[in-house]
Amino acid sequence: MQAAMGTMDGIIDTVSAVHPLFPLIGLLKSHGKLVMVGAPDRPLELPIFPLLMGRKIVAGSCIGGMKETQEMIDFAGKHNITADVEVISIDYVNTAMERLRKADVRYRFVIDIGNTLKAA
């Protein structure tokens, strides 16, 4: 995180749990934007001073419909933007939860329901 401070134009925050925003704001360049798309069940603490001094923006967005989703996929394809995920079966969920508790996760877990159901 320290090496990446002040290097990002934008961050899309998908976390739906209470978490600190200060480290994410620190990663942004001047005029950078933090877009919140996760929905925590409690309010988040928003440090104002780093926003003011860095002319940074925090915004929110709900998930769009089919048109917006297709535009996002097209944009990602055009700019070679990919997601780093770890695909797991439903049988691995308890182990994945334990790894989350231990902070032993590098990528987002994606449960492969389709292949899990085919195997049953």
Short mmCIF file of C-alpha atoms in Angstrom, two decimals:
data_model
loop_
_atom_site.label_atom_id
_atom_site.label_comp_id
_atom_site.label_asym_id
_atom_site.label_seq_id
_atom_site.Cartn_x
_atom_site.Cartn_y
_atom_site.Cartn_z
CA MET A 1 0.00 0.00 0.00
CA GLN A 2 2.80 2.40 0.90
CA ALA A 3 4.43 2.03 -2.53
CA ALA A 4 1.11 2.81 -4.25
CA MET A 5 0.32 5.99 -2.27
CA GLY A 6 -0.81 8.83 -4.54
CA THR A 7 -0.65 6.74 -7.73
CA MET A 8 -4.26 5.96 -8.63
CA ASP A 9 -6.67 8.03 -10.71
CA GLY A 10 -9.67 6.14 -9.38
CA ILE A 11 -10.78 3.31 -7.14
CA ILE A 12 -14.05 1.38 -7.27
CA ASP A 13 -14.78 0.27 -3.70
CA THR A 14 -17.03 -2.83 -3.73
CA VAL A 15 -16.78 -3.60 0.00
CA SER A 16 -20.17 -3.97 1.67
CA ALA A 17 -18.80 -4.07 5.22
CA VAL A 18 -17.65 -1.25 7.48
CA HIS A 19 -14.03 -0.45 6.57
CA PRO A 20 -11.63 2.50 6.75
CA LEU A 21 -11.64 4.89 3.80
CA PHE A 22 -8.49 6.80 4.79
CA PRO A 23 -6.08 4.22 3.27
CA LEU A 24 -8.01 4.23 -0.01
CA ILE A 25 -8.10 8.02 -0.19
CA GLY A 26 -4.32 8.02 0.34
CA LEU A 27 -3.87 5.88 -2.77
CA LEU A 28 -5.54 8.49 -4.98
CA LYS A 29 -3.67 11.09 -7.00
CA SER A 30 -4.72 14.72 -6.76
CA HIS A 31 -8.19 15.01 -8.35
CA GLY A 32 -8.63 11.23 -7.93
CA LYS A 33 -12.04 9.66 -7.39
CA LEU A 34 -13.20 7.00 -4.96
CA VAL A 35 -16.49 5.48 -6.16
CA MET A 36 -18.45 3.57 -3.55
CA VAL A 37 -20.61 0.74 -4.93
CA GLY A 38 -20.76 -1.45 -1.81
CA ALA A 39 -23.46 -0.82 0.80
CA PRO A 40 -22.24 -1.27 4.40
CA ASP A 41 -24.94 -1.68 7.03
CA ARG A 42 -23.48 1.17 9.14
CA PRO A 43 -22.11 4.61 8.17
CA LEU A 44 -18.44 4.87 7.24
CA GLU A 45 -16.07 7.45 8.69
CA LEU A 46 -15.07 9.90 5.96
CA PRO A 47 -11.87 11.89 6.63
CA ILE A 48 -12.42 15.32 5.10
CA PHE A 49 -8.95 16.91 5.35
CA PRO A 50 -7.26 14.55 2.81
CA LEU A 51 -10.15 15.16 0.41
CA LEU A 52 -9.79 18.93 0.65
CA MET A 53 -6.00 19.01 0.42
CA GLY A 54 -5.85 16.56 -2.49
CA ARG A 55 -8.94 17.85 -4.32
CA LYS A 56 -10.20 14.28 -4.22
CA ILE A 57 -13.76 13.13 -4.79
CA VAL A 58 -15.88 10.45 -3.12
CA ALA A 59 -18.96 9.42 -5.09
CA GLY A 60 -21.50 6.63 -5.03
CA SER A 61 -23.22 4.58 -7.67
CA CYS A 62 -25.85 1.86 -7.65
CA ILE A 63 -25.55 -1.07 -10.00
CA GLY A 64 -26.97 -0.16 -13.39
CA GLY A 65 -29.19 -2.12 -15.69
CA MET A 66 -28.31 -4.24 -18.73
CA LYS A 67 -27.26 -1.24 -20.85
CA GLU A 68 -24.85 0.11 -18.21
CA THR A 69 -23.48 -3.37 -17.51
CA GLN A 70 -22.78 -3.92 -21.22
CA GLU A 71 -21.08 -0.51 -21.46
CA MET A 72 -18.85 -1.44 -18.52
CA ILE A 73 -17.94 -4.80 -20.07
CA ASP A 74 -17.19 -3.13 -23.42
CA PHE A 75 -15.02 -0.50 -21.68
CA ALA A 76 -13.12 -3.18 -19.74
CA GLY A 77 -12.54 -5.18 -22.92
CA LYS A 78 -11.35 -2.14 -24.87
CA HIS A 79 -8.88 -1.16 -22.14
CA ASN A 80 -7.79 -4.70 -21.20
CA ILE A 81 -9.15 -4.35 -17.65
CA THR A 82 -9.55 -7.71 -15.95
CA ALA A 83 -10.50 -8.92 -12.50
CA ASP A 84 -8.28 -11.10 -10.34
CA VAL A 85 -10.51 -13.73 -8.77
CA GLU A 86 -10.16 -17.10 -7.12
CA VAL A 87 -12.89 -19.42 -8.39
CA ILE A 88 -14.06 -21.90 -5.76
CA SER A 89 -16.68 -24.63 -5.50
CA ILE A 90 -19.51 -24.42 -3.00
CA ASP A 91 -17.77 -27.16 -0.97
CA TYR A 92 -14.86 -24.77 -0.35
CA VAL A 93 -16.98 -21.94 1.15
CA ASN A 94 -16.22 -22.76 4.81
CA THR A 95 -12.49 -22.88 4.06
CA ALA A 96 -12.79 -19.60 2.15
CA MET A 97 -14.50 -17.97 5.15
CA GLU A 98 -11.69 -19.17 7.40
CA ARG A 99 -9.13 -17.73 4.96
CA LEU A 100 -11.00 -14.41 5.05
CA ARG A 101 -10.77 -14.38 8.85
CA LYS A 102 -7.01 -15.01 8.59
CA ALA A 103 -6.56 -12.32 5.87
CA ASP A 104 -5.20 -15.08 3.60
CA VAL A 105 -7.01 -13.84 0.49
CA ARG A 106 -5.34 -12.08 -2.40
CA TYR A 107 -8.27 -12.05 -4.83
CA ARG A 108 -12.05 -11.91 -4.61
CA PHE A 109 -13.67 -15.31 -4.16
CA VAL A 110 -16.17 -16.31 -6.86
CA ILE A 111 -18.31 -19.36 -6.18
CA ASP A 112 -18.75 -21.51 -9.30
CA ILE A 113 -22.34 -22.56 -8.72
CA GLY A 114 -22.83 -23.92 -12.26
CA ASN A 115 -20.06 -26.51 -12.11
CA THR A 116 -20.86 -27.30 -8.47
CA LEU A 117 -24.43 -28.21 -9.44
CA LYS A 118 -23.27 -30.27 -12.47
CA ALA A 119 -20.96 -32.31 -10.23
CA ALA A 120 -23.82 -33.17 -7.82
#
